[in-house]
PDB file of C-alpha atoms in Angstrom:
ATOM      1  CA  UNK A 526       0.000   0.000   0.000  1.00 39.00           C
ATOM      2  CA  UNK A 527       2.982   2.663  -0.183  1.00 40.00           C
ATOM      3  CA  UNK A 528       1.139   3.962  -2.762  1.00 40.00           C
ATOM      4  CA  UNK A 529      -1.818   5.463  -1.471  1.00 39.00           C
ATOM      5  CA  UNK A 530       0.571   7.415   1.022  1.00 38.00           C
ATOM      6  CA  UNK A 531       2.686   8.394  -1.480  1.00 37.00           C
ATOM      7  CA  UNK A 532      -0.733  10.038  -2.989  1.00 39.00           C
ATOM      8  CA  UNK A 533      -1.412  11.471   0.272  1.00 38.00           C
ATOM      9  CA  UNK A 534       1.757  13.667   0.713  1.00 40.00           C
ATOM     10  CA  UNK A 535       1.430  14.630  -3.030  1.00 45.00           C
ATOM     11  CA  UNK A 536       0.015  17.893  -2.979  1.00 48.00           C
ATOM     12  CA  UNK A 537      -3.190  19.804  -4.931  1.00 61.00           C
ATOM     13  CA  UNK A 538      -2.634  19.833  -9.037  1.00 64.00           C
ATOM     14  CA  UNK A 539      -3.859  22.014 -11.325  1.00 65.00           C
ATOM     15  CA  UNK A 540      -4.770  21.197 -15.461  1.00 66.00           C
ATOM     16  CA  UNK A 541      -6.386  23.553 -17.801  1.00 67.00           C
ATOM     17  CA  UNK A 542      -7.716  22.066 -21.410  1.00 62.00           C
ATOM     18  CA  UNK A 543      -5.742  23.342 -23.942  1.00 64.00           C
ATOM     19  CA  UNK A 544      -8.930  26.198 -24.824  1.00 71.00           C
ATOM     20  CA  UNK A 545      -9.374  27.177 -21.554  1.00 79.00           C
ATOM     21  CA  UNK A 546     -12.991  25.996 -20.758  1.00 87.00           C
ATOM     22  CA  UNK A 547     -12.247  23.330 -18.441  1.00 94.00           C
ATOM     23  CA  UNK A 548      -9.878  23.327 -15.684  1.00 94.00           C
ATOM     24  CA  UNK A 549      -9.227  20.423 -12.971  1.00 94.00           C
ATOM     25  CA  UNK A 550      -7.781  20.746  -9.609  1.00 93.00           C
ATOM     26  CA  UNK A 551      -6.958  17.154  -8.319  1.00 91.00           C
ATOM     27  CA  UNK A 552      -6.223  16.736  -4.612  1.00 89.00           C
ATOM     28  CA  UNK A 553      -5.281  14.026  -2.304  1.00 85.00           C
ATOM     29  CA  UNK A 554      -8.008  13.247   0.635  1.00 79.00           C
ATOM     30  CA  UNK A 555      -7.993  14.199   4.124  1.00 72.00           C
ATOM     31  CA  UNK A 556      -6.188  11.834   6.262  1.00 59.00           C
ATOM     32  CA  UNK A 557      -9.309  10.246   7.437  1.00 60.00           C
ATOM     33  CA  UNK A 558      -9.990   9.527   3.947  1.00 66.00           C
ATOM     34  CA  UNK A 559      -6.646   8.451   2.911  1.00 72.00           C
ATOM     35  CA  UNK A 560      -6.232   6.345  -0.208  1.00 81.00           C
ATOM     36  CA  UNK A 561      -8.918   8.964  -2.097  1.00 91.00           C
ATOM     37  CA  UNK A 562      -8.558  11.599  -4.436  1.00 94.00           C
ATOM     38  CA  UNK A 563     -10.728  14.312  -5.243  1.00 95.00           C
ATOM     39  CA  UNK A 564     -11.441  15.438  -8.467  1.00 96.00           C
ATOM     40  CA  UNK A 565     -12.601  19.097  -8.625  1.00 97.00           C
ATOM     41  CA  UNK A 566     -13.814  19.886 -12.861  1.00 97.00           C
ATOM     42  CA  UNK A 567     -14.802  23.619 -13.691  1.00 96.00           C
ATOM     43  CA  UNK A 568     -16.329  24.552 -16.931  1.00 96.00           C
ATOM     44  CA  UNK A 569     -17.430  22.482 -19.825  1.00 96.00           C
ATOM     45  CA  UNK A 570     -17.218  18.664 -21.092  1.00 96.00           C
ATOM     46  CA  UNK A 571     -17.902  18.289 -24.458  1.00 95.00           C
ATOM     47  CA  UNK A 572     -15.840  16.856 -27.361  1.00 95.00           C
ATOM     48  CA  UNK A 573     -12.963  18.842 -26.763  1.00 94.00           C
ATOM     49  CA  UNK A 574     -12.447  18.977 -23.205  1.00 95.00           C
ATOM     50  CA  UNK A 575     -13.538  15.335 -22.218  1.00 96.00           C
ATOM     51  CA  UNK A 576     -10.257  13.539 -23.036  1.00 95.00           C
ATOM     52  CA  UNK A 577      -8.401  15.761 -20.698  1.00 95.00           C
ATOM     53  CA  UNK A 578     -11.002  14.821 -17.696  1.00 96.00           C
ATOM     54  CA  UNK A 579     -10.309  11.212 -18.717  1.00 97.00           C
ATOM     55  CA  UNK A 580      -6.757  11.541 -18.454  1.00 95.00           C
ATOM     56  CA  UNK A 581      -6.255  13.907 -15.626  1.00 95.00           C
ATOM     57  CA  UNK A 582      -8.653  11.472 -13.646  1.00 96.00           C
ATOM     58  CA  UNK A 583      -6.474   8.359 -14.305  1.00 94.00           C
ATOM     59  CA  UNK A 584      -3.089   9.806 -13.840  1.00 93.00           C
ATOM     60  CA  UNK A 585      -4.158  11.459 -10.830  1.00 91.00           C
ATOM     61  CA  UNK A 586      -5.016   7.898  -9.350  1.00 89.00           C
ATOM     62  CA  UNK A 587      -2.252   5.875 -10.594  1.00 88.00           C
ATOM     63  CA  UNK A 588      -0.310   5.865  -7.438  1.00 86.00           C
ATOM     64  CA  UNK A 589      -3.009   4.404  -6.130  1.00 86.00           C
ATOM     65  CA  UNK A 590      -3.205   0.638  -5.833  1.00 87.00           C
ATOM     66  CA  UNK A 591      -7.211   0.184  -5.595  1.00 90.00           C
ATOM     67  CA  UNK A 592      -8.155   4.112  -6.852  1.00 92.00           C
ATOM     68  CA  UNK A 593     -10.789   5.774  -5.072  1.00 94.00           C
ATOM     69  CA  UNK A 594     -11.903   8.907  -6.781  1.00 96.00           C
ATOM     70  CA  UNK A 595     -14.700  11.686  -5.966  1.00 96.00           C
ATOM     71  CA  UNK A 596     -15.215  13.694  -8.981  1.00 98.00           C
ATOM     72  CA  UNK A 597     -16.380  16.749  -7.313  1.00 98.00           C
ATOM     73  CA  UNK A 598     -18.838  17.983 -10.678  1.00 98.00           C
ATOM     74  CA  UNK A 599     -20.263  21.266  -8.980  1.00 97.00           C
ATOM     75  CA  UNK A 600     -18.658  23.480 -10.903  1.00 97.00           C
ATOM     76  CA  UNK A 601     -19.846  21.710 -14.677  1.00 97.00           C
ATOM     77  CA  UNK A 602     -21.334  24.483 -16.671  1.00 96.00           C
ATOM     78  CA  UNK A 603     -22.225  22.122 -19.539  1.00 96.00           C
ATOM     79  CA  UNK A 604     -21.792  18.239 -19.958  1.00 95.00           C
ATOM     80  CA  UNK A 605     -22.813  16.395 -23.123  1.00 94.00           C
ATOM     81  CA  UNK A 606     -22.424  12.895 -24.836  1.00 94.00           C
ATOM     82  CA  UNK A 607     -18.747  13.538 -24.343  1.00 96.00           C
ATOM     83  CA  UNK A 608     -18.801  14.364 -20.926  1.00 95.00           C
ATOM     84  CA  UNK A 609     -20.940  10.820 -20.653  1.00 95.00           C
ATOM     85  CA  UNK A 610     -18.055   9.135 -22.463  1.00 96.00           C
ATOM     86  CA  UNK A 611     -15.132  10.531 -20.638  1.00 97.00           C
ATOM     87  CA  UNK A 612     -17.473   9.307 -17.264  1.00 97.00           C
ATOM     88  CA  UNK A 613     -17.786   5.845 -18.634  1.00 97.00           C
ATOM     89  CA  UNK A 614     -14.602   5.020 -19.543  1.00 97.00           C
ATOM     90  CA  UNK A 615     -13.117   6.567 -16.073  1.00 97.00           C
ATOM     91  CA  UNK A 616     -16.004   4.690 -14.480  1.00 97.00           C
ATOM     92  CA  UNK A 617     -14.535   1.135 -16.267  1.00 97.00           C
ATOM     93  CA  UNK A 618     -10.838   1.836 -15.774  1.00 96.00           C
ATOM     94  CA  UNK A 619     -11.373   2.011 -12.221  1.00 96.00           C
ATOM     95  CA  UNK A 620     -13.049  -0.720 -11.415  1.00 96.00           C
ATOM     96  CA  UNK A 621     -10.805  -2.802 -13.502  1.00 96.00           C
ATOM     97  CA  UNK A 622      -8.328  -1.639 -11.443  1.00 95.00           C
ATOM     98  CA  UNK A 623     -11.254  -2.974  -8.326  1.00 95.00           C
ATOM     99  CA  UNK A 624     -11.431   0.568  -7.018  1.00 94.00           C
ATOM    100  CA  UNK A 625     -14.641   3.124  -7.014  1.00 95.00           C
ATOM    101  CA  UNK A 626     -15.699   5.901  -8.442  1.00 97.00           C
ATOM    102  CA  UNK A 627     -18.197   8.410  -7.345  1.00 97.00           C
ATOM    103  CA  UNK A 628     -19.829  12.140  -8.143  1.00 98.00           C
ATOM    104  CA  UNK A 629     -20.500  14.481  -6.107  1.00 98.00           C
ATOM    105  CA  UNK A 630     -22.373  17.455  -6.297  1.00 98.00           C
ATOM    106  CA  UNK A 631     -23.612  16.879  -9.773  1.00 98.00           C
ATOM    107  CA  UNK A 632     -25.414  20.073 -11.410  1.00 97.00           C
ATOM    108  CA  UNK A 633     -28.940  19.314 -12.802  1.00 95.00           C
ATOM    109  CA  UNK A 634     -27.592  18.621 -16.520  1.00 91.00           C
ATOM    110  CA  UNK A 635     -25.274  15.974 -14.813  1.00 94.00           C
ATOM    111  CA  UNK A 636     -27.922  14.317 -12.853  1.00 94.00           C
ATOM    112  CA  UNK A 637     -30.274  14.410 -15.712  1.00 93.00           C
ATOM    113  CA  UNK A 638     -27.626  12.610 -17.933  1.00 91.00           C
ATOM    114  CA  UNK A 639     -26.565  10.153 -14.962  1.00 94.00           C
ATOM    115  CA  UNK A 640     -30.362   9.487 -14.599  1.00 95.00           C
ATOM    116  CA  UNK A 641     -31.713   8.866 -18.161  1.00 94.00           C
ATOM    117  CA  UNK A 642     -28.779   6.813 -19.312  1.00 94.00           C
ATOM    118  CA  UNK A 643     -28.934   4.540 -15.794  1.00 95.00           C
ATOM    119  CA  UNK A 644     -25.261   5.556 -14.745  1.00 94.00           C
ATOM    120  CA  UNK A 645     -26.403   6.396 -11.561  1.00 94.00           C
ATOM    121  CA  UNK A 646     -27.275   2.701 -11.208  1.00 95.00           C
ATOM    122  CA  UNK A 647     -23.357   2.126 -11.040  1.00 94.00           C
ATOM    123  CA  UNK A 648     -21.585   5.357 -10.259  1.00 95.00           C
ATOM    124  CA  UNK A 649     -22.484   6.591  -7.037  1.00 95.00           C
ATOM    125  CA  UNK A 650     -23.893  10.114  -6.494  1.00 97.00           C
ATOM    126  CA  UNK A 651     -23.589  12.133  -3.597  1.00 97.00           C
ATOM    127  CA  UNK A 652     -24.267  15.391  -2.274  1.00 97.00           C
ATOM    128  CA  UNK A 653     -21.447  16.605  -0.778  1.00 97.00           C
ATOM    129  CA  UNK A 654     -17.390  15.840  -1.187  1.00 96.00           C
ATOM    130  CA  UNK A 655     -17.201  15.114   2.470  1.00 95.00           C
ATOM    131  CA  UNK A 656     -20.173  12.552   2.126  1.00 96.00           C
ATOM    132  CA  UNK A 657     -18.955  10.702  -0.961  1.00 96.00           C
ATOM    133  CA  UNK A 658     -15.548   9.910   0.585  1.00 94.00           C
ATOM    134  CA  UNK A 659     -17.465   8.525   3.886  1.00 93.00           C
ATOM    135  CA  UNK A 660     -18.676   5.796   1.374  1.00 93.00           C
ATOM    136  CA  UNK A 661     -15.425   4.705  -0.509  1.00 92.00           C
ATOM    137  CA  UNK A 662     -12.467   5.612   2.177  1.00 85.00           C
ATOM    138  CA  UNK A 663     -10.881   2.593   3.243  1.00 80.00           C
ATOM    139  CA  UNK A 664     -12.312   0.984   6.278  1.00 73.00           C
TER     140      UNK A 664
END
């Protein structure tokens, strides 16, 4: 397990999509949630900004041996079929990987999309950060 205290002494990280319209902060957990990262996404997901969520998401969890992610989505301005994608396969790679993945804080047009498609049927939803990582830290 040295890697999920590796990831908690890494500190906060900061990507921007290459236009500007999405930006994600990724942070290690408090230490009573160690062995989770947070996810914080600001702005849009469409077509162009989805593949950098994707791939900030993984590499921020790498370190991590089971990954246990919050995508913190309170910021999303706009999500589409994209955005859905980019959920999906972040959704897949970490529980191939046996860890879990949940939202919290989803804005309406994320909880409609989680809703209609059935996502929330196998992503979690929460409504609060602090609430989501009480049901994936580590026991």
């Amino acid at each position: 397990m040295g890697g999920e205290a590796e990831m908690t002494q890494m500190a906060a990280s900061l990507e921007e999509a290459p236009d500007g319209r999405l930006r994600i902060t990724t942070e290690p957990a408090a230490s009573d949630a160690a062995g989770c990262v947070v996810v914080r996404v600001h702005g849009e997901i469409d077509a162009f900004t989805a593949g950098t969520l994707r791939e900030q998401t993984i590499s921020a969890s790498a370190p991590l041996i089971r990954p246990r992610i919050v995508l913190d989505l309170d910021q999303v301005t706009f999500c589409d079929s994209s955005g859905l994608n980019a959920l999906i396969a972040i959704w897949k790679i970490v529980r191939s990987r046996r860890g879990e993945l949940m939202v919290a804080r989803p804005p309406e047009v994320c909880r409609r999309i989680l809703a209609r498609t059935g996502l929330d049927q196998h992503i979690g939803v929460s409504p609060t950060v602090r609430h989501a990582l009480q049901r994936i830290a580590p026991k």
